[in-house]
Backbone as ProteinMPNN parsed JSONL, in Angstrom:
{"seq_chain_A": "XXXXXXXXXXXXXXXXXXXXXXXXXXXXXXXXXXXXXXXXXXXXXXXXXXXXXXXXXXXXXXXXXXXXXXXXXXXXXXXXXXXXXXXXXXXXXXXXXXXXXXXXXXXXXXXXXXXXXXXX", "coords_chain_A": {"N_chain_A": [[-2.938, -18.912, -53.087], [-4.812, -17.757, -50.269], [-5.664, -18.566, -46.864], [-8.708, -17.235, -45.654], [-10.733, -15.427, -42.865], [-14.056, -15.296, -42.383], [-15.401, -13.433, -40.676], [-19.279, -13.289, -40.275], [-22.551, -12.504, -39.485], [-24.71, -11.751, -41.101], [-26.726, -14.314, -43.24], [-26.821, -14.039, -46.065], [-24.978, -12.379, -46.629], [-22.925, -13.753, -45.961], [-23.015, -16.112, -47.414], [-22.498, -15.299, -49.896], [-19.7, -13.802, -50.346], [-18.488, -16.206, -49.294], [-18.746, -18.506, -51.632], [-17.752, -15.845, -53.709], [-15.251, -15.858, -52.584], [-14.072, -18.735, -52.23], [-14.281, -18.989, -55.325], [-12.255, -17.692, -56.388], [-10.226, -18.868, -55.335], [-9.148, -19.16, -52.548], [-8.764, -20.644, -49.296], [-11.625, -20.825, -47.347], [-12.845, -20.006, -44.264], [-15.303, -19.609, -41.975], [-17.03, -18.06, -39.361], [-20.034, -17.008, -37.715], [-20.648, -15.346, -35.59], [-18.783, -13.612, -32.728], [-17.353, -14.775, -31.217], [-16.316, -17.526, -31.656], [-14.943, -16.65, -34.324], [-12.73, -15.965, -33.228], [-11.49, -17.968, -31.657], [-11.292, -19.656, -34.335], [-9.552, -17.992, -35.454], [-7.213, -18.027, -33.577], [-6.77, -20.297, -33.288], [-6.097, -21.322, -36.237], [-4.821, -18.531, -37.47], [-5.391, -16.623, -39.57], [-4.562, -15.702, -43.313], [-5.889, -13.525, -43.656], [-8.73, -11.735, -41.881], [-12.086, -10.88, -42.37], [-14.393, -9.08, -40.827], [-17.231, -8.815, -39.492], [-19.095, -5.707, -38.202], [-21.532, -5.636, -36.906], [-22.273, -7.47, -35.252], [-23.567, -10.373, -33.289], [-23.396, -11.314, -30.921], [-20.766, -9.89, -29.67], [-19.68, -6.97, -30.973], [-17.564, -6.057, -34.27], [-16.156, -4.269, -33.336], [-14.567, -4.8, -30.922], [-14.381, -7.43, -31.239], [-12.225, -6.809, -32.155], [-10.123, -5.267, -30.714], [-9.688, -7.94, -29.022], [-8.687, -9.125, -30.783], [-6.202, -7.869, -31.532], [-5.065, -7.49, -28.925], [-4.183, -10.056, -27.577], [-1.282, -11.894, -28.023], [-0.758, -13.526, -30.076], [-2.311, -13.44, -32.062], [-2.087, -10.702, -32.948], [-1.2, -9.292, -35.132], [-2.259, -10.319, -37.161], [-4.11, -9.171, -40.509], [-6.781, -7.438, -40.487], [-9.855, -6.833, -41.37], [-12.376, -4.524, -41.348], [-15.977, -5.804, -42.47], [-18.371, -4.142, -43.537], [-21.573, -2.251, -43.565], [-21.577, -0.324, -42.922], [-22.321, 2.574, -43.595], [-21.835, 5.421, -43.483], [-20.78, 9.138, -43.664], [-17.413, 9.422, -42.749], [-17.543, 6.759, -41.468], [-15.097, 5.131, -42.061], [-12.834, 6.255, -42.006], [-12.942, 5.97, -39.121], [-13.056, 3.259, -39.1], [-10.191, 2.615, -39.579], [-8.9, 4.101, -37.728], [-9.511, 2.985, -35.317], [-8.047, 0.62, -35.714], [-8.264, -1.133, -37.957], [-7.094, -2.701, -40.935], [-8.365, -2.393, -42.886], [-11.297, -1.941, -45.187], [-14.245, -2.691, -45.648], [-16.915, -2.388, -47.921], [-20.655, -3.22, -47.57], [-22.965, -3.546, -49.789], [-22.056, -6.401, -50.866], [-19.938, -5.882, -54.154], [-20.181, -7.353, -57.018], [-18.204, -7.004, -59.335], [-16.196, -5.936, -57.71], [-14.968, -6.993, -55.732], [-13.859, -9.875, -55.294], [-11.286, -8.876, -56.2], [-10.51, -6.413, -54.556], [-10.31, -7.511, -52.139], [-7.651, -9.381, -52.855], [-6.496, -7.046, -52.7], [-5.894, -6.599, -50.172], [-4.841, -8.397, -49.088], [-1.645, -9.665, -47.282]], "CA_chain_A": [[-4.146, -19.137, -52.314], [-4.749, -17.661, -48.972], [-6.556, -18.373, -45.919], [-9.494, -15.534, -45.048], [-11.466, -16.096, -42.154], [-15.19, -14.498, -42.828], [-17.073, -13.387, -39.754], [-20.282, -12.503, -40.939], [-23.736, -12.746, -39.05], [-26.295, -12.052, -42.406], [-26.539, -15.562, -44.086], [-26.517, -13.896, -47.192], [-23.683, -11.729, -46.905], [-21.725, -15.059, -45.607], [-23.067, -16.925, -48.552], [-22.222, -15.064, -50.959], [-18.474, -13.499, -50.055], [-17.716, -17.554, -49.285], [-18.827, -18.558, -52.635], [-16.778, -15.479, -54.321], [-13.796, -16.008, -51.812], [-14.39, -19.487, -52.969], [-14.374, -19.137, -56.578], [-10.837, -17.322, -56.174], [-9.12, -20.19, -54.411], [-8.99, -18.805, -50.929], [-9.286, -21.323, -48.072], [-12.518, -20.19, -46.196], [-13.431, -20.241, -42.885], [-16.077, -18.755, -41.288], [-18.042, -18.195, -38.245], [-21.569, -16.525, -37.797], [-20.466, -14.537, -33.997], [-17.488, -13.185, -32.427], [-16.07, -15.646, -30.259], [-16.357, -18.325, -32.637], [-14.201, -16.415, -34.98], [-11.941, -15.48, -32.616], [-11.373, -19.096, -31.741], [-10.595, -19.881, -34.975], [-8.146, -16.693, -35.466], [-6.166, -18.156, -32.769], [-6.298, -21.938, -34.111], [-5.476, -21.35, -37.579], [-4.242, -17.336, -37.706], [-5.504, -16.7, -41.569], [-4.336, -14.596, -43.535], [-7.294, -12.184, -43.604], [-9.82, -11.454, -41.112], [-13.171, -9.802, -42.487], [-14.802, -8.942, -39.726], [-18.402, -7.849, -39.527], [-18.906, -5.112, -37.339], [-22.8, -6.348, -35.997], [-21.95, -9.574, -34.759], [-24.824, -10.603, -32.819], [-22.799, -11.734, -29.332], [-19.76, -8.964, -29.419], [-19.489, -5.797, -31.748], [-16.849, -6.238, -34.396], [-15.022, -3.218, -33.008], [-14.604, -5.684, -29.423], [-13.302, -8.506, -31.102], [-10.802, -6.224, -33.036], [-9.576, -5.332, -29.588], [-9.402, -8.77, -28.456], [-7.367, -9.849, -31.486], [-4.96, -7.059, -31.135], [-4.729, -7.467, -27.591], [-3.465, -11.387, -28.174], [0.344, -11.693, -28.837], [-0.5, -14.6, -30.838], [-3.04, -12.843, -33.183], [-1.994, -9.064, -32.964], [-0.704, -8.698, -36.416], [-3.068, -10.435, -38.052], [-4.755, -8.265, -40.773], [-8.373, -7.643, -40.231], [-10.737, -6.098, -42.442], [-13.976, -4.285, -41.546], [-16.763, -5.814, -43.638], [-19.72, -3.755, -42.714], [-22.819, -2.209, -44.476], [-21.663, 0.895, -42.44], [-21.32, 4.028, -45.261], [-21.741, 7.025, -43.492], [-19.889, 9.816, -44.239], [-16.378, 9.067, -41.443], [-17.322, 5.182, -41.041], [-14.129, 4.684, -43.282], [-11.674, 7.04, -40.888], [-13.017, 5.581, -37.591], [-12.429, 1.884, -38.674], [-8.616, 2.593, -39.529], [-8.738, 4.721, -36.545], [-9.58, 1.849, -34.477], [-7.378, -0.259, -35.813], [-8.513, -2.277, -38.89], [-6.18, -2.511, -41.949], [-9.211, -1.691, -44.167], [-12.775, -1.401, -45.327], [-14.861, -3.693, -47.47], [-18.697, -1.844, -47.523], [-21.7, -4.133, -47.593], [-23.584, -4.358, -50.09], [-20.983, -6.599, -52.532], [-20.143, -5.434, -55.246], [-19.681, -8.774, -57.388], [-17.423, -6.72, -59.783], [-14.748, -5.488, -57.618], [-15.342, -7.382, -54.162], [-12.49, -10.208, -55.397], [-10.244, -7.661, -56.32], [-10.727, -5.864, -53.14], [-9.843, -8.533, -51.07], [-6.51, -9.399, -52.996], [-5.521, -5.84, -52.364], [-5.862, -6.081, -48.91], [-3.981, -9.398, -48.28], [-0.151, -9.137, -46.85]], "C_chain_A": [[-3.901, -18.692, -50.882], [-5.685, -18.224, -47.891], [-7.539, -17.029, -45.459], [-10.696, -16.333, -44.296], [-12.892, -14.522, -42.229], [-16.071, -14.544, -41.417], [-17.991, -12.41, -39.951], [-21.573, -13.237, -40.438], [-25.23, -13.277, -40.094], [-25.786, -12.873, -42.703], [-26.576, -14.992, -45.081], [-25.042, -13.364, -48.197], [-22.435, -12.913, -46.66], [-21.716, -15.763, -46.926], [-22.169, -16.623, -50.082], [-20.722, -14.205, -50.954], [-18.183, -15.235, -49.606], [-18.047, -17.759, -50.691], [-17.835, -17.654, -53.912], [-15.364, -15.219, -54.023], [-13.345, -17.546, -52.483], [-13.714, -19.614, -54.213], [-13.019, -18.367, -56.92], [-10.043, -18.109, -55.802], [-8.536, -20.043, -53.583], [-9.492, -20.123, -50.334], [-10.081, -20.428, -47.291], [-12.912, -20.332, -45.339], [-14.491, -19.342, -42.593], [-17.019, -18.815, -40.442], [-18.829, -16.42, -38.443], [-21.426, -15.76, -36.627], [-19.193, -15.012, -33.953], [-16.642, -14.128, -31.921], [-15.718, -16.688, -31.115], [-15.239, -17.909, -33.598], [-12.711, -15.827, -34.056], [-11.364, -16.432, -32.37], [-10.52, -19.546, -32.931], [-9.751, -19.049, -35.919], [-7.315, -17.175, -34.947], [-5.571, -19.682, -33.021], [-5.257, -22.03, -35.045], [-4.469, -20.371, -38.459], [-4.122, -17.14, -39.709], [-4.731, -15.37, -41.833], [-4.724, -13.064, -43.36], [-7.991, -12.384, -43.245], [-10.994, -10.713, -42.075], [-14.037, -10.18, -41.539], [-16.202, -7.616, -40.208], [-18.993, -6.889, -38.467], [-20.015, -5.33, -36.164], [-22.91, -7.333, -35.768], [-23.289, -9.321, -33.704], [-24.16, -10.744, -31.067], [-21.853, -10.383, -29.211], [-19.489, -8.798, -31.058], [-17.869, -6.321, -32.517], [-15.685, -5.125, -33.893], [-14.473, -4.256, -31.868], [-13.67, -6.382, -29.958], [-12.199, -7.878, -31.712], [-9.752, -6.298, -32.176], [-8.829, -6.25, -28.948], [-8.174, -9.571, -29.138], [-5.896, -9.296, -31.093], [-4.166, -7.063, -29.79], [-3.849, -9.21, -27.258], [-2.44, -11.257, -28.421], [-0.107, -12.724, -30.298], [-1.582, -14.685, -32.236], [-2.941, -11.668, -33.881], [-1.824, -8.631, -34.051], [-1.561, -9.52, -37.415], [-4.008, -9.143, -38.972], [-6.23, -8.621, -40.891], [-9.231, -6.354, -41.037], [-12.278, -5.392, -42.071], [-15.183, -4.639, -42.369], [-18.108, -5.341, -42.876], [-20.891, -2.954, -43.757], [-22.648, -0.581, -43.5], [-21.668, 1.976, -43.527], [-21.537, 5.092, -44.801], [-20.333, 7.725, -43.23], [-18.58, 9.634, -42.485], [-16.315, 7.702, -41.089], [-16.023, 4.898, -41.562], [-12.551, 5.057, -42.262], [-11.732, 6.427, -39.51], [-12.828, 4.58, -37.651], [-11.369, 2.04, -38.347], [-8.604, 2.926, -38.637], [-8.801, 3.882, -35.428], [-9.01, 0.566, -34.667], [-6.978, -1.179, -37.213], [-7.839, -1.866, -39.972], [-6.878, -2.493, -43.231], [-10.414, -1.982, -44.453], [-13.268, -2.142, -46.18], [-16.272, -3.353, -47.353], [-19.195, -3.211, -48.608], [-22.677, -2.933, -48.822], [-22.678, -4.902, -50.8], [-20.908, -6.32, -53.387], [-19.348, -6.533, -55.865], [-18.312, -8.37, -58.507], [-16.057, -6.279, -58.991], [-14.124, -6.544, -55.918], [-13.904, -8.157, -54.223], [-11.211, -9.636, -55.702], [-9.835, -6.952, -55.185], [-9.683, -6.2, -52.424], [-8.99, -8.682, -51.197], [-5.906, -8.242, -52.744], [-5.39, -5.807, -51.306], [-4.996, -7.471, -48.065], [-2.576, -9.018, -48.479], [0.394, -9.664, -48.146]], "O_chain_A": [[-2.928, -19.139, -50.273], [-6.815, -18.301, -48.375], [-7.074, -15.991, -44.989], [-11.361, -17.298, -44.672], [-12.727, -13.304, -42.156], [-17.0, -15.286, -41.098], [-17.847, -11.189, -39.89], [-21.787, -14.389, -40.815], [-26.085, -14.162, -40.1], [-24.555, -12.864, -42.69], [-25.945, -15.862, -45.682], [-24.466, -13.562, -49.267], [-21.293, -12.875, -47.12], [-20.668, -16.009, -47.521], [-21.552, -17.302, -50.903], [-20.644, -13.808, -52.117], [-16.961, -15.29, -49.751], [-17.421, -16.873, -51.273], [-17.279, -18.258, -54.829], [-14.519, -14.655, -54.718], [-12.348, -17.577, -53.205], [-12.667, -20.258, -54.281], [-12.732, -18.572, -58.099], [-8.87, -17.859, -56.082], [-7.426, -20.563, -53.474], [-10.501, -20.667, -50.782], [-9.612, -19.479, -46.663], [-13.801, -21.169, -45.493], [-14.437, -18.218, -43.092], [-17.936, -19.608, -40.659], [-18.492, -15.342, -38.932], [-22.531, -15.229, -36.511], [-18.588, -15.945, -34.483], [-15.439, -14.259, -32.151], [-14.505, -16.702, -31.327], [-14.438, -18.823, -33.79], [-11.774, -15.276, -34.634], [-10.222, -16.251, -32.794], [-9.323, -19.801, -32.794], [-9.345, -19.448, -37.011], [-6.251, -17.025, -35.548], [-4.416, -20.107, -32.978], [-4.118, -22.491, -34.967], [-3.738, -20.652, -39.408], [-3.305, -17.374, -40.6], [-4.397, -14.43, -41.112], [-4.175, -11.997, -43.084], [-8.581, -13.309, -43.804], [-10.508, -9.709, -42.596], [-14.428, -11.333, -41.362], [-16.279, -6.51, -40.744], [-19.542, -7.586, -37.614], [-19.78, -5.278, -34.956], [-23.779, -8.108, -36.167], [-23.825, -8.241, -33.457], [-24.7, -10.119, -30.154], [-22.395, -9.62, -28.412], [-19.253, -9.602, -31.959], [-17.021, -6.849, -31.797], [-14.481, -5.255, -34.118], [-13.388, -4.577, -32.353], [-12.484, -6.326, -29.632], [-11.154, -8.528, -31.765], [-8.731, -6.957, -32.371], [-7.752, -6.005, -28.403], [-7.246, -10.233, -28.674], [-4.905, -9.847, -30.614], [-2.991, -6.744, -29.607], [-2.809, -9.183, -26.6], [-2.28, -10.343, -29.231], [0.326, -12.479, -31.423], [-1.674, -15.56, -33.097], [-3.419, -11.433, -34.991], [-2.242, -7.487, -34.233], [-1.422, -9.222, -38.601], [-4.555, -8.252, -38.323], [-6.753, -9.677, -41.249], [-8.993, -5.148, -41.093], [-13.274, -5.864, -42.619], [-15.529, -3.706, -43.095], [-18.717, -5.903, -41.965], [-20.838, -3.349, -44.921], [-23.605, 0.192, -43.458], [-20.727, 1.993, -44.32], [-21.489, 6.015, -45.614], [-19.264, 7.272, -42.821], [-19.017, 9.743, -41.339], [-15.322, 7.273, -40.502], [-15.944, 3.709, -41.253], [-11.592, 4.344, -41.967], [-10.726, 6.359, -38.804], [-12.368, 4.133, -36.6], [-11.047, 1.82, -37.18], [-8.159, 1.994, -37.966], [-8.027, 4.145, -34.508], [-9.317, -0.431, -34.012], [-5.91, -1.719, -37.499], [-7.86, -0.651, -40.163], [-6.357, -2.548, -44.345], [-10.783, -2.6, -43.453], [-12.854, -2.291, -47.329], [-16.913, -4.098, -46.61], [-18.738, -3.819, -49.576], [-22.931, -1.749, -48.596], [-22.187, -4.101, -51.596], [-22.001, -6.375, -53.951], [-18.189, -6.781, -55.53], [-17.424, -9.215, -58.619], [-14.971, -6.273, -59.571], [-13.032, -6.572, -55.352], [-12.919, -7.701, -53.642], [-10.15, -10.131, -55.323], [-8.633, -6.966, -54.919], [-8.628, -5.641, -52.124], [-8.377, -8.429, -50.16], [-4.694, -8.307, -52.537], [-4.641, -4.884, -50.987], [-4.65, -7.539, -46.886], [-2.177, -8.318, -49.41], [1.591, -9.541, -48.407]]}, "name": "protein", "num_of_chains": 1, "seq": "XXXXXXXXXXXXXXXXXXXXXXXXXXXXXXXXXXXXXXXXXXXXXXXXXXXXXXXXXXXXXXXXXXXXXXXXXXXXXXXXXXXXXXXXXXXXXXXXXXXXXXXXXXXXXXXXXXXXXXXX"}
């Protein structure tokens, strides 16, 4: 079981990635805006960040920054979860940092799968 901390703005997209994070036997956390999750990044330091890139207060690219920039978060892995898909969104996360890609819309077949591939 890991810790994955879910920041995710849409209530649906929260609902339903806690529920199948959930139903895996992940400890979930999650906040609805950036600072909030950033907060409890630095509290609890989960395993896995998914990080939504339209946070409503600060862009998930920002708080990526802010984690990385942290001694006491920096290596945390953090996940892009975004609804971005155009063609390069995929190259410019990694490129900016994030240790990988989870596109919006869920896909209920592979989404838990996903996720275990992307924890340390």
């Amino acid at each position: 079981m890991a810790t994955i901390l879910l920041v995710e703005s849409t209530p649906a997209d929260l609902a339903l990635a806690h529920k199948l994070l959930d139903a895996a036997h992940h400890d979930v956390l999650t906040a609805e805006r950036a600072a909030v999750g950033l907060d409890i990044a630095r509290d609890r330091l989960p395993d896995l960040v998914l990080m939504g890139l339209g946070l409503p207060d600060m862009n998930g690219w920002k708080a990526l920054a802010e984690i990385r920039a942290d001694p006491a978060t920096a290596d945390l892995r953090v996940v892009a979860f975004t609804a971005h898909a155009m063609v390069g969104d995929h190259r410019r996360v990694l490129e900016a940092g994030f240790d990988g890609y989870l596109s919006k819309p869920i896909d209920f077949a592979t989404f838990s799968r996903s996720v275990e591939e992307l924890l340390p």
